C-alpha positions as a LaTeX table, in Angstrom:
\begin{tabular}{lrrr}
\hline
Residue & $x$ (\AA) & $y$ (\AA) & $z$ (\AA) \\
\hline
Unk1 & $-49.23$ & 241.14 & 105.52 \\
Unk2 & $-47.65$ & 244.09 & 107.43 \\
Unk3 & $-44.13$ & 243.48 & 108.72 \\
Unk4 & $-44.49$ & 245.66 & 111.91 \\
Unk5 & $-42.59$ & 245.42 & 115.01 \\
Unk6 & $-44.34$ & 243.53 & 117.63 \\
Unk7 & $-44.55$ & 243.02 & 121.30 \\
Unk8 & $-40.90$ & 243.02 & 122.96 \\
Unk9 & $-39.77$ & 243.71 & 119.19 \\
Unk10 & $-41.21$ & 247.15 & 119.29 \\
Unk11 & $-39.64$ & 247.82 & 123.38 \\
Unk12 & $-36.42$ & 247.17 & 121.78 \\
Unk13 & $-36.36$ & 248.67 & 118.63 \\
Unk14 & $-33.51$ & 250.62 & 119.43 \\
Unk15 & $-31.54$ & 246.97 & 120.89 \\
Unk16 & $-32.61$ & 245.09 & 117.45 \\
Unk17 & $-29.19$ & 246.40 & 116.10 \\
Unk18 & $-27.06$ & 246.48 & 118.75 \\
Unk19 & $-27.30$ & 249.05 & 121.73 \\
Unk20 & $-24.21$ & 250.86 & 120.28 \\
Unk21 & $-25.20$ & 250.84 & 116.50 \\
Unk22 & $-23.18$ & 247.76 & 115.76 \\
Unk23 & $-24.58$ & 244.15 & 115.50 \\
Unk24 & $-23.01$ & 241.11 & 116.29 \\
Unk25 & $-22.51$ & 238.54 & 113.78 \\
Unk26 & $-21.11$ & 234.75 & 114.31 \\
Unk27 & $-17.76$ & 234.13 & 112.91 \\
Unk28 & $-18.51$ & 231.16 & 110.62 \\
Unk29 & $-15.35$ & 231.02 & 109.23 \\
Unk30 & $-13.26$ & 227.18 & 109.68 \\
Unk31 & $-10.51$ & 226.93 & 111.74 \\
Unk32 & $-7.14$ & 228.16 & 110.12 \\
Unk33 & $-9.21$ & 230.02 & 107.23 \\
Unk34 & $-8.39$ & 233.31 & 106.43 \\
Unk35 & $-10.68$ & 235.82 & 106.92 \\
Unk36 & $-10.83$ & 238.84 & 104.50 \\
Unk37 & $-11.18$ & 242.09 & 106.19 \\
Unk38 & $-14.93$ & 243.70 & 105.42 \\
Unk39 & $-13.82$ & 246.88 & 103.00 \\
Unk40 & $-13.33$ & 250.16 & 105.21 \\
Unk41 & $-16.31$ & 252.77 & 104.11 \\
Unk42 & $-15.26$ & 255.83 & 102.34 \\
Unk43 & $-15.28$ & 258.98 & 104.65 \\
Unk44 & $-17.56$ & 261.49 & 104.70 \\
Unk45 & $-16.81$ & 265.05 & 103.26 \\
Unk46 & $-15.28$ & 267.34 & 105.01 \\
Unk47 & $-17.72$ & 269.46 & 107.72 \\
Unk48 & $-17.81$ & 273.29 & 107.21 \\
Unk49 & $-16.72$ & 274.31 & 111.06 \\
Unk50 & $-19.65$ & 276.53 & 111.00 \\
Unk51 & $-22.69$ & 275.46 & 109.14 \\
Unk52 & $-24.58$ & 278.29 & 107.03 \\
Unk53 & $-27.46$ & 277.19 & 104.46 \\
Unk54 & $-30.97$ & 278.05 & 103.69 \\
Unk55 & $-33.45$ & 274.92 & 102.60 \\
Unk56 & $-34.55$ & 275.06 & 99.06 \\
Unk57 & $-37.62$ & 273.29 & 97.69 \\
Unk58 & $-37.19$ & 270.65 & 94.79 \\
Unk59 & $-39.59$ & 273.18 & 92.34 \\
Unk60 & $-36.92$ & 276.21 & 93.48 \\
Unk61 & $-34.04$ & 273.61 & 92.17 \\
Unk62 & $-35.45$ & 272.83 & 89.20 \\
Unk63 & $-35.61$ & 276.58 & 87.72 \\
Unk64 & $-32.40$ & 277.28 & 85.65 \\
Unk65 & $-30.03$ & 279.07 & 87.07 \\
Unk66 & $-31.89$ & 279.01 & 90.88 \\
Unk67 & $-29.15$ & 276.80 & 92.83 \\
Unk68 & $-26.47$ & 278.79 & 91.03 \\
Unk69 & $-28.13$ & 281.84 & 92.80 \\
Unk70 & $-28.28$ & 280.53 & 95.94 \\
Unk71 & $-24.59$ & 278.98 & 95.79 \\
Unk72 & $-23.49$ & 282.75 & 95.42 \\
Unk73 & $-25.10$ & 283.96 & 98.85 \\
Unk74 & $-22.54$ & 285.97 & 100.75 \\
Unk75 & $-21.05$ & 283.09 & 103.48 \\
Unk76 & $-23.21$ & 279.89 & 102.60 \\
Unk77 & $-21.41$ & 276.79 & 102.57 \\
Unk78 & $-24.25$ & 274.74 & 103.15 \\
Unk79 & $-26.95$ & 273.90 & 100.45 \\
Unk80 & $-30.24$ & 272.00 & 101.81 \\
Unk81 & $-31.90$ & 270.28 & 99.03 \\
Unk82 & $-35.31$ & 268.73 & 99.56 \\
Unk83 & $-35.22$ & 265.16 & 97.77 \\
Unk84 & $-38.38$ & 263.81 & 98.99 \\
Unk85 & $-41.07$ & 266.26 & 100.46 \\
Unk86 & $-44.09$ & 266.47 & 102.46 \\
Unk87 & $-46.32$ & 265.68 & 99.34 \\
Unk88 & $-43.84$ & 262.41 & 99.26 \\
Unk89 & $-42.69$ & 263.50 & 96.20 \\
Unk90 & $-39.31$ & 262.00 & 95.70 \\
Unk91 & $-37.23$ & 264.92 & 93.38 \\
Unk92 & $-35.58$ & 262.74 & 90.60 \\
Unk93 & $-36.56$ & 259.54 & 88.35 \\
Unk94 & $-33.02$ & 258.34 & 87.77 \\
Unk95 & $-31.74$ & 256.23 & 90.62 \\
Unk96 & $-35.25$ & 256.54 & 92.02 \\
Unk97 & $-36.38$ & 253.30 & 93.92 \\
Unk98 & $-38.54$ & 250.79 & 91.33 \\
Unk99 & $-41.95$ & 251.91 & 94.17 \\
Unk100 & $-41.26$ & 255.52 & 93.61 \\
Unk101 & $-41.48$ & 255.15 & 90.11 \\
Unk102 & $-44.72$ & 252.61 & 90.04 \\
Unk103 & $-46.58$ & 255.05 & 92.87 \\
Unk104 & $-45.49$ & 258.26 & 90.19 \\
Unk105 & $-43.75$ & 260.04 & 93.18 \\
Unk106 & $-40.77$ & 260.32 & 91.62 \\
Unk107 & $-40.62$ & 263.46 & 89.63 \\
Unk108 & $-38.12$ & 264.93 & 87.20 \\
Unk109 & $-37.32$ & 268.36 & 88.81 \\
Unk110 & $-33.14$ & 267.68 & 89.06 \\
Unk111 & $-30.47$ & 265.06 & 88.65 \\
Unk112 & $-28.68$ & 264.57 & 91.23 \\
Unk113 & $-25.87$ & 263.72 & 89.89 \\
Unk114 & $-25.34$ & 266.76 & 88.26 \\
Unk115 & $-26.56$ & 269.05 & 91.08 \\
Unk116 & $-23.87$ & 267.11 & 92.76 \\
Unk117 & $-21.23$ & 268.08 & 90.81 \\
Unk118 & $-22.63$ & 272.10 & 90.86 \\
Unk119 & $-22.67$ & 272.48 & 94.47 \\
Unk120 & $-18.69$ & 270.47 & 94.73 \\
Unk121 & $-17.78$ & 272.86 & 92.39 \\
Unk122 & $-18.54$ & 275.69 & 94.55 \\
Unk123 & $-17.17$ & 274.17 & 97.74 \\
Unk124 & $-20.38$ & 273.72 & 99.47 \\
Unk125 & $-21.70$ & 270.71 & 101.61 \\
Unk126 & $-24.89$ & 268.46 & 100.37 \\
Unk127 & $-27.60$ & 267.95 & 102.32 \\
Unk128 & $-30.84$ & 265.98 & 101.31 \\
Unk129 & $-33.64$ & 266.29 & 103.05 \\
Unk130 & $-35.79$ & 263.82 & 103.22 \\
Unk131 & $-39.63$ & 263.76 & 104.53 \\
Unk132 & $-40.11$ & 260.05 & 105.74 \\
Unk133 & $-43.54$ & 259.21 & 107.51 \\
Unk134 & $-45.81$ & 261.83 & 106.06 \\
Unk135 & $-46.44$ & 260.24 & 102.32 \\
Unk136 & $-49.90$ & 261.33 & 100.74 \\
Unk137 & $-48.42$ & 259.37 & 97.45 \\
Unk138 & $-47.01$ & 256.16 & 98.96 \\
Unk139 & $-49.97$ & 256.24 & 101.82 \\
Unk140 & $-52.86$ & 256.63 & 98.94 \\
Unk141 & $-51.30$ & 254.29 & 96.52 \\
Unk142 & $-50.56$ & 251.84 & 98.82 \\
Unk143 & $-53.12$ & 251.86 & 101.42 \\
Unk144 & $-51.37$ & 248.76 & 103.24 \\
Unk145 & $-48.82$ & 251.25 & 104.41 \\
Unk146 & $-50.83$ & 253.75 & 105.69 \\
Unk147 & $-52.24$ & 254.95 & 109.14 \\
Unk148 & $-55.72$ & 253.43 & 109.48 \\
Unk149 & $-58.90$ & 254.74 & 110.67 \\
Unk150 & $-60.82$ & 251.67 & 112.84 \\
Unk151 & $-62.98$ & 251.69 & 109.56 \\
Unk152 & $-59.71$ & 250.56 & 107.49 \\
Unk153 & $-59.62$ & 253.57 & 105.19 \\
Unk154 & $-56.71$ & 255.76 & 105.27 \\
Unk155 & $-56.27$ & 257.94 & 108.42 \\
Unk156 & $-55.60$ & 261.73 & 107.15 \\
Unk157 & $-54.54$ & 265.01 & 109.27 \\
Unk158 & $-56.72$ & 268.10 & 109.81 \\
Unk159 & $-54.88$ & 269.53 & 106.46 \\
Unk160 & $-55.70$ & 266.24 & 104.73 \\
Unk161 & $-52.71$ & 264.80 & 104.82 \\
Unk162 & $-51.98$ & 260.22 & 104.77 \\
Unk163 & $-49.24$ & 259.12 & 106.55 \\
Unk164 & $-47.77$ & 256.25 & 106.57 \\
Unk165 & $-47.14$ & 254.00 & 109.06 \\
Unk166 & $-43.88$ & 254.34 & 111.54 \\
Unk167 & $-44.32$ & 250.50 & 112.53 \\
Unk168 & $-44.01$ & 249.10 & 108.83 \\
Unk169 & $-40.76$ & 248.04 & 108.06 \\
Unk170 & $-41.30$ & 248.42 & 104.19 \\
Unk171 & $-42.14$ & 251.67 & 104.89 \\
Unk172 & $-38.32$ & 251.99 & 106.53 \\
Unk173 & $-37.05$ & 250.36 & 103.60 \\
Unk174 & $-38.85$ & 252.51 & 100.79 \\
Unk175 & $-37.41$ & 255.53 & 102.66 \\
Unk176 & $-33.71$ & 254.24 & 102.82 \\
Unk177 & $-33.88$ & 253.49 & 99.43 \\
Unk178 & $-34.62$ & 256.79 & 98.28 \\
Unk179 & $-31.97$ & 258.26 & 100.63 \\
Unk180 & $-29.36$ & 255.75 & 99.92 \\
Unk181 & $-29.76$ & 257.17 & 96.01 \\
Unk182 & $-29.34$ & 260.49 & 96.66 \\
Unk183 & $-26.27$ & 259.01 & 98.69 \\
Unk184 & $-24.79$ & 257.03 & 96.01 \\
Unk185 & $-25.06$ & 260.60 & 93.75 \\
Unk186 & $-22.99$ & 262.18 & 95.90 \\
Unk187 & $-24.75$ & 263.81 & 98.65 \\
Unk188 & $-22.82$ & 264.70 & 101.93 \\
Unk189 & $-25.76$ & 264.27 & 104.15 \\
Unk190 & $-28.99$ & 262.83 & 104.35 \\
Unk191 & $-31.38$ & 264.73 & 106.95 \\
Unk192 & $-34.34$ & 262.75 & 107.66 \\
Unk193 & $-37.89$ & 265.41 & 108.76 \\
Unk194 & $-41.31$ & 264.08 & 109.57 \\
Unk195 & $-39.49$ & 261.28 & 111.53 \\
Unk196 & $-42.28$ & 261.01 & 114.10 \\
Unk197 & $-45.94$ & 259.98 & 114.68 \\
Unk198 & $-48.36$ & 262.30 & 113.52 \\
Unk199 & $-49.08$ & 265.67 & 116.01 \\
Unk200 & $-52.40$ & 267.10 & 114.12 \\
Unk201 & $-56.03$ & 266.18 & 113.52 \\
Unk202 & $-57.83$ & 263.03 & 115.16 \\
Unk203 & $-55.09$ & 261.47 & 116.30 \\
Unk204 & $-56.82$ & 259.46 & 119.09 \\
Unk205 & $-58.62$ & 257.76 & 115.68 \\
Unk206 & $-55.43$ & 256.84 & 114.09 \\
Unk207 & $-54.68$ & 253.18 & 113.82 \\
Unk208 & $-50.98$ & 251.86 & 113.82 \\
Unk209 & $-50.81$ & 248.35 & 112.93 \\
Unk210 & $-48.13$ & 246.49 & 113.96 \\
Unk211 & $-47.11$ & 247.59 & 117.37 \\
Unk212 & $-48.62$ & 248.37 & 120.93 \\
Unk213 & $-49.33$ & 252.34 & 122.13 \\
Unk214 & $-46.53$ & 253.66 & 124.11 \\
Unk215 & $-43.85$ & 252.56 & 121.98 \\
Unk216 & $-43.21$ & 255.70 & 120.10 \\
Unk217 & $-39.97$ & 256.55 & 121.52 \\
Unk218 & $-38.49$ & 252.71 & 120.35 \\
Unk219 & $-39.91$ & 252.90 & 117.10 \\
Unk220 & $-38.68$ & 256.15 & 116.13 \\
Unk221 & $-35.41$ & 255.43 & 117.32 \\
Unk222 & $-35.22$ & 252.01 & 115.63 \\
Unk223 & $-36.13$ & 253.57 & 112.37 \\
Unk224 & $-33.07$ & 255.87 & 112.33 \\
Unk225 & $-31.12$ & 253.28 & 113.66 \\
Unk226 & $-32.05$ & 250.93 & 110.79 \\
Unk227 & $-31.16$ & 253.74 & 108.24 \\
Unk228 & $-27.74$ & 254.67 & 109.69 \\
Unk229 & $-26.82$ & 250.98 & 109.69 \\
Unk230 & $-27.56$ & 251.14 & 105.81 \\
Unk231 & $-26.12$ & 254.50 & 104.72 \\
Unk232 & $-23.25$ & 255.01 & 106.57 \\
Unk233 & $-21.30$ & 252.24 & 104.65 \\
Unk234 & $-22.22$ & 254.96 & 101.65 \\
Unk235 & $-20.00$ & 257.64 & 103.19 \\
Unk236 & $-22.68$ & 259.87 & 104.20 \\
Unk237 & $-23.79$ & 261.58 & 107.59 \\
Unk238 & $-26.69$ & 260.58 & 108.53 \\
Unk239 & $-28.96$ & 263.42 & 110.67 \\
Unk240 & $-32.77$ & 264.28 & 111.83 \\
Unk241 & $-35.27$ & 267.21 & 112.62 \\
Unk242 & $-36.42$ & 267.44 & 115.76 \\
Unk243 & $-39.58$ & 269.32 & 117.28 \\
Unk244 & $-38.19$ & 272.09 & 118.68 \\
Unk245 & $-39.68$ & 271.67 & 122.20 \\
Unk246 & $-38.91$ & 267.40 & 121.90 \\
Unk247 & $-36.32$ & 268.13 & 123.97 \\
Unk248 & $-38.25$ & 270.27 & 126.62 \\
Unk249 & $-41.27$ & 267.61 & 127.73 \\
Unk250 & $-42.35$ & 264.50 & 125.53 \\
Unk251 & $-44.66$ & 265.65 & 122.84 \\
Unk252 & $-46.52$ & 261.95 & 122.30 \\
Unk253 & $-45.00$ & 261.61 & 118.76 \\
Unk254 & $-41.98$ & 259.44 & 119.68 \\
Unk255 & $-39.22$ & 262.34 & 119.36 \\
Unk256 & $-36.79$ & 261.06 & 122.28 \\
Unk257 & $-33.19$ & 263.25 & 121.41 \\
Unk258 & $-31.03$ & 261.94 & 123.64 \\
Unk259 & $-31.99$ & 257.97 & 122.47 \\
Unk260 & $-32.03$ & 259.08 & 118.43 \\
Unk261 & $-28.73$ & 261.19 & 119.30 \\
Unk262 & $-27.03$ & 257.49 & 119.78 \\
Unk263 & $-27.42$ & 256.97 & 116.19 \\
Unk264 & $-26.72$ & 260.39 & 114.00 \\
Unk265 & $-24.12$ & 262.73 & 113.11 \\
Unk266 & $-26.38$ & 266.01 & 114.10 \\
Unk267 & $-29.55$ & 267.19 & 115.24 \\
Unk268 & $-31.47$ & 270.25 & 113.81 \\
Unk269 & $-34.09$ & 271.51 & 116.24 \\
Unk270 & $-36.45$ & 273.66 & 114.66 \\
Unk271 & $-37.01$ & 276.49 & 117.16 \\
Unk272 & $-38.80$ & 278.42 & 115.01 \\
Unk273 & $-40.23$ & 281.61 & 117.38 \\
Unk274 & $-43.72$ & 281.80 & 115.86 \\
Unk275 & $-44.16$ & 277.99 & 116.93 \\
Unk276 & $-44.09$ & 278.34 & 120.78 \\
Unk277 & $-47.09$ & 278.91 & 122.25 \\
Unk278 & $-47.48$ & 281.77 & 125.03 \\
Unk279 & $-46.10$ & 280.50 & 127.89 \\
Unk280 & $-43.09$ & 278.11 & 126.52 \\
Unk281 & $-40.05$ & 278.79 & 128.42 \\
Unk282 & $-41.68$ & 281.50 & 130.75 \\
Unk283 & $-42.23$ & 284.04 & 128.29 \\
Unk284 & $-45.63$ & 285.76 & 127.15 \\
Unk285 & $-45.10$ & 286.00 & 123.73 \\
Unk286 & $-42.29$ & 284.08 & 122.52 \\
Unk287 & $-42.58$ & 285.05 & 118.74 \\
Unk288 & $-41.36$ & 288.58 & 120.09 \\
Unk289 & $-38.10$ & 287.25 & 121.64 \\
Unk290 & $-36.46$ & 284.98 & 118.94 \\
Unk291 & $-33.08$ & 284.89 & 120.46 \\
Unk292 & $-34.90$ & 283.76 & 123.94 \\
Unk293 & $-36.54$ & 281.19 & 122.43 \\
Unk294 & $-33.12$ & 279.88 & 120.32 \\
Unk295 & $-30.99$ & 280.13 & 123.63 \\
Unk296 & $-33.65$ & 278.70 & 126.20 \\
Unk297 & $-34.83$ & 275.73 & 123.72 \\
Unk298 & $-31.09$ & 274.70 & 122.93 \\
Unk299 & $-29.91$ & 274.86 & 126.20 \\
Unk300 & $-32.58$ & 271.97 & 127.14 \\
Unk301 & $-30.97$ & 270.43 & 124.00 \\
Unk302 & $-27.67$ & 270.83 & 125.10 \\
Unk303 & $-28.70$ & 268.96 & 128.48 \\
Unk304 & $-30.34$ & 265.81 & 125.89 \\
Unk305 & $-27.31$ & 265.17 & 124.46 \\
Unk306 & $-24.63$ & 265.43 & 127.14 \\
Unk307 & $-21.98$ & 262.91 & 126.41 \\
Unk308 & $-23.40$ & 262.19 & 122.65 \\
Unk309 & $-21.11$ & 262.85 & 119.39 \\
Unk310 & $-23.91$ & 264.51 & 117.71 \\
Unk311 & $-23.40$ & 267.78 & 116.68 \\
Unk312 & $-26.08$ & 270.32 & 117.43 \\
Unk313 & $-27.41$ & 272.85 & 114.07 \\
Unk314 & $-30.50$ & 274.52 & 114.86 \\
Unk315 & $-33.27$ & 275.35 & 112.06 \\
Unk316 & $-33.82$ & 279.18 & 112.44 \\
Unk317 & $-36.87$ & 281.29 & 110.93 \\
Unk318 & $-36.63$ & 283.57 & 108.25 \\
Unk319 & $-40.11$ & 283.84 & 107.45 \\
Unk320 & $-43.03$ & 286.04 & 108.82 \\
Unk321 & $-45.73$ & 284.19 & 110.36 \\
Unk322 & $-47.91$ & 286.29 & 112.82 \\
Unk323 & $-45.84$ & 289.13 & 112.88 \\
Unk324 & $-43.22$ & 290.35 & 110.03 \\
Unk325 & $-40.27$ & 289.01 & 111.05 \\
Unk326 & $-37.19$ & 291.21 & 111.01 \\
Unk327 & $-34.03$ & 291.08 & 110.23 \\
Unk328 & $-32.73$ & 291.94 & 113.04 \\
Unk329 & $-34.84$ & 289.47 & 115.10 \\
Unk330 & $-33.57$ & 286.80 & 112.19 \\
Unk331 & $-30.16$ & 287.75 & 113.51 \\
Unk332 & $-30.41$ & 287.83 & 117.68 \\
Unk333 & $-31.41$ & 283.93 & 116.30 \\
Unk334 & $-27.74$ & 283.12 & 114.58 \\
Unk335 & $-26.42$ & 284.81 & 117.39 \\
Unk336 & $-28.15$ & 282.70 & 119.87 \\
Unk337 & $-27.16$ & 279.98 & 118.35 \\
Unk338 & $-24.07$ & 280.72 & 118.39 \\
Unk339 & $-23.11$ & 281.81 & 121.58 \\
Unk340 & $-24.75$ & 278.45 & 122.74 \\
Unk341 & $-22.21$ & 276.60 & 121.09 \\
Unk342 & $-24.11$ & 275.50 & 118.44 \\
Unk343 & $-22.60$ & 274.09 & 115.04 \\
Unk344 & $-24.17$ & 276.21 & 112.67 \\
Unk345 & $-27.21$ & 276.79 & 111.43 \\
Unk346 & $-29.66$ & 276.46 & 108.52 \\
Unk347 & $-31.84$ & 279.15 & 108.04 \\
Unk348 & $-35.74$ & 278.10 & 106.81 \\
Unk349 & $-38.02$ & 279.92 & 104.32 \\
Unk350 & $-40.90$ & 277.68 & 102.72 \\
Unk351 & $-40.87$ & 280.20 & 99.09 \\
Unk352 & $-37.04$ & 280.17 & 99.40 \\
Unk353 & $-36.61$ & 283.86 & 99.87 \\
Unk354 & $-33.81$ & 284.92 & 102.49 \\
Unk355 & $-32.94$ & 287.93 & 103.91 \\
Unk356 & $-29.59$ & 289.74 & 102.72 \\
Unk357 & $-26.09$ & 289.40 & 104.75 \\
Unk358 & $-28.05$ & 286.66 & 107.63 \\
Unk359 & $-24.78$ & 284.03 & 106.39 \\
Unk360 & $-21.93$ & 285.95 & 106.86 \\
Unk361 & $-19.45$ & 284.22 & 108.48 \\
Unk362 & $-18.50$ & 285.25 & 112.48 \\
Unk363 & $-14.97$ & 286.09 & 113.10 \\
Unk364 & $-13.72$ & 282.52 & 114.67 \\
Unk365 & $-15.73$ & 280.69 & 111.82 \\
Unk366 & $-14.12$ & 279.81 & 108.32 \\
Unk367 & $-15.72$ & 277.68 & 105.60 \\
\hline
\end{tabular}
């Protein structure tokens, strides 16, 4: 039986913990019994003032030698490890949650534990990225999880993709699990992608069970909720991608910043420049003006998350997708970003190939 959110459940999603992430809990203690104070949580690592890291694929980390190479990039003090991707592939065995291992989506390419201590060595900050509703593995072997089809057989994209489903609560908890590992190993960070309702192929088709239509916002909101809850007692920070235009209109797949914002230490908008149709923030061609794109689509950000803690680290573009991008359009992004105030940046390549001297540091920033 699915254990979706139902009815008012799913309109309060966000509320089910407590409207300011805490919950309230009865005091059952007796009278005149002393109550022992819960343990305080470890803190986090220290934040770099300026984030500056590239993404790197789980098959990049497991070549010897690769994350030593990226480690010695002029300026990086960020390293963004992928430890469950898009294929829902989940990047090591050891630790890996009991499902991982019985679906065969956890996969041997690093231990964390030891990447761990690599990256510490070098003074660098751990993020794992994790890819939580698009699961071919979990949604194929476990077709109880998955978007439906009104037929009942799994729902897939346009690329052939399964997702599972956002309104399954097992589906929360396989996720957590796998992050709270990587957590326990040491990670700084856990940055959750793909935390949304699916955006391509016959989506109209796509059956959710467990939840009414027009909930997406409460659902996606309750999700991150739920895993803050359970990993910040871990000492990690807890963070999500964003659509890069989420914050600009509401795109239908329950991205809603300023209500996820509540519950994470940072959001990374991915304004990648070849993704913005012609048109998007009044310009013709926005692939041609990168830094237009950064600076327009993080100001609307900026406006999302007035009076919210979470920091704001856009996902820039250092890949060629329409056009050869250059570096010196790579750059009018960082600097976009960073005259808007922004708290770093990660820069994104999907072979893991970055352009020379784009994570130097700028004169006010240190490590």
């Amino acid at each position: 039986m699915v254990l979706g959110l139902a009815g008012t459940a799913v309109v309060l999603g966000a509320q089910a913990v407590g409207g300011d992430g805490s919950s309230a809990e009865r005091d059952s203690s007796a009278p005149g019994e002393r109550v022992r104070a819960a343990p305080k949580p470890p803190e986090p690592r220290p934040l770099p003032r300026e984030i500056r890291g590239v993404h790197v694929t789980m098959p990049l980390a497991s070549l010897p030698g690769r994350i030593d190479q990226y480690l010695s990039m002029p300026g990086l003090n960020t390293l963004e490890l992928d430890i469950k991707d898009e294929s829902g592939e989940v990047g090591f065995v050891s630790g890996a949650p009991r499902l991982a291992r019985t679906v065969g989506a956890a996969k041997p390419y690093f231990r964390p534990r030891q990447v761990v201590a690599r990256v510490r060595r070098s003074g660098a900050y751990l993020i794992g990225r994790l890819v939580v509703f698009q699961d071919p593995m979990l949604a194929e072997a476990r077709p109880q999880l998955a978007v439906s089809t009104r037929d009942g057989s799994v729902w897939r994209t346009s690329a052939g993709h399964a997702w599972t489903n956002p309104y399954d609560k097992r589906v929360w908890a396989y996720n957590v699990a796998v992050a709270r590992a990587a957590a326990k190993a040491g990670f700084d960070e856990i940055q959750f992608d793909y935390v949304r309702f699916p955006s391509d192929g016959d989506v109209s088709g796509a059956v959710f069970r467990g939840g009414p239509k027009g909930a997406n916002g409460w659902v996606i909101a309750g999700f991150v909720q739920y895993a803050a809850k359970r990993l910040r007692p871990l000492g990690v920070r807890v963070s999500v991608d964003l659509f890069g235009l989420s914050a600009t209109r509401d795109l239908g797949v329950g991205q809603v910043p300023r209500r996820i914002a509540r519950y994470v230490d940072a959001i990374y908008p991915m304004v990648y420049p070849s993704h913005y149709g012609s048109g998007e923030h009044g310009l013709d061609d926005p692939s041609s003006e990168p830094g237009l794109v950064v600076s327009r689509s993080l100001r609307h950000f900026q406006r999302q998350l007035r009076g919210r803690k979470a920091k704001l680290i856009p996902w820039l573009e250092d890949f060629s997708l329409g056009r050869t991008r250059t570096a010196g359009e790579v750059r009018a992004q960082i600097d976009a970003a960073r005259q808007a105030g922004s708290s770093g940046y990660l820069l994104w390549n999907p072979v893991g190939e970055y352009t020379d001297g784009m994570l130097a540091g700028s004169p006010e920033s240190a490590p």
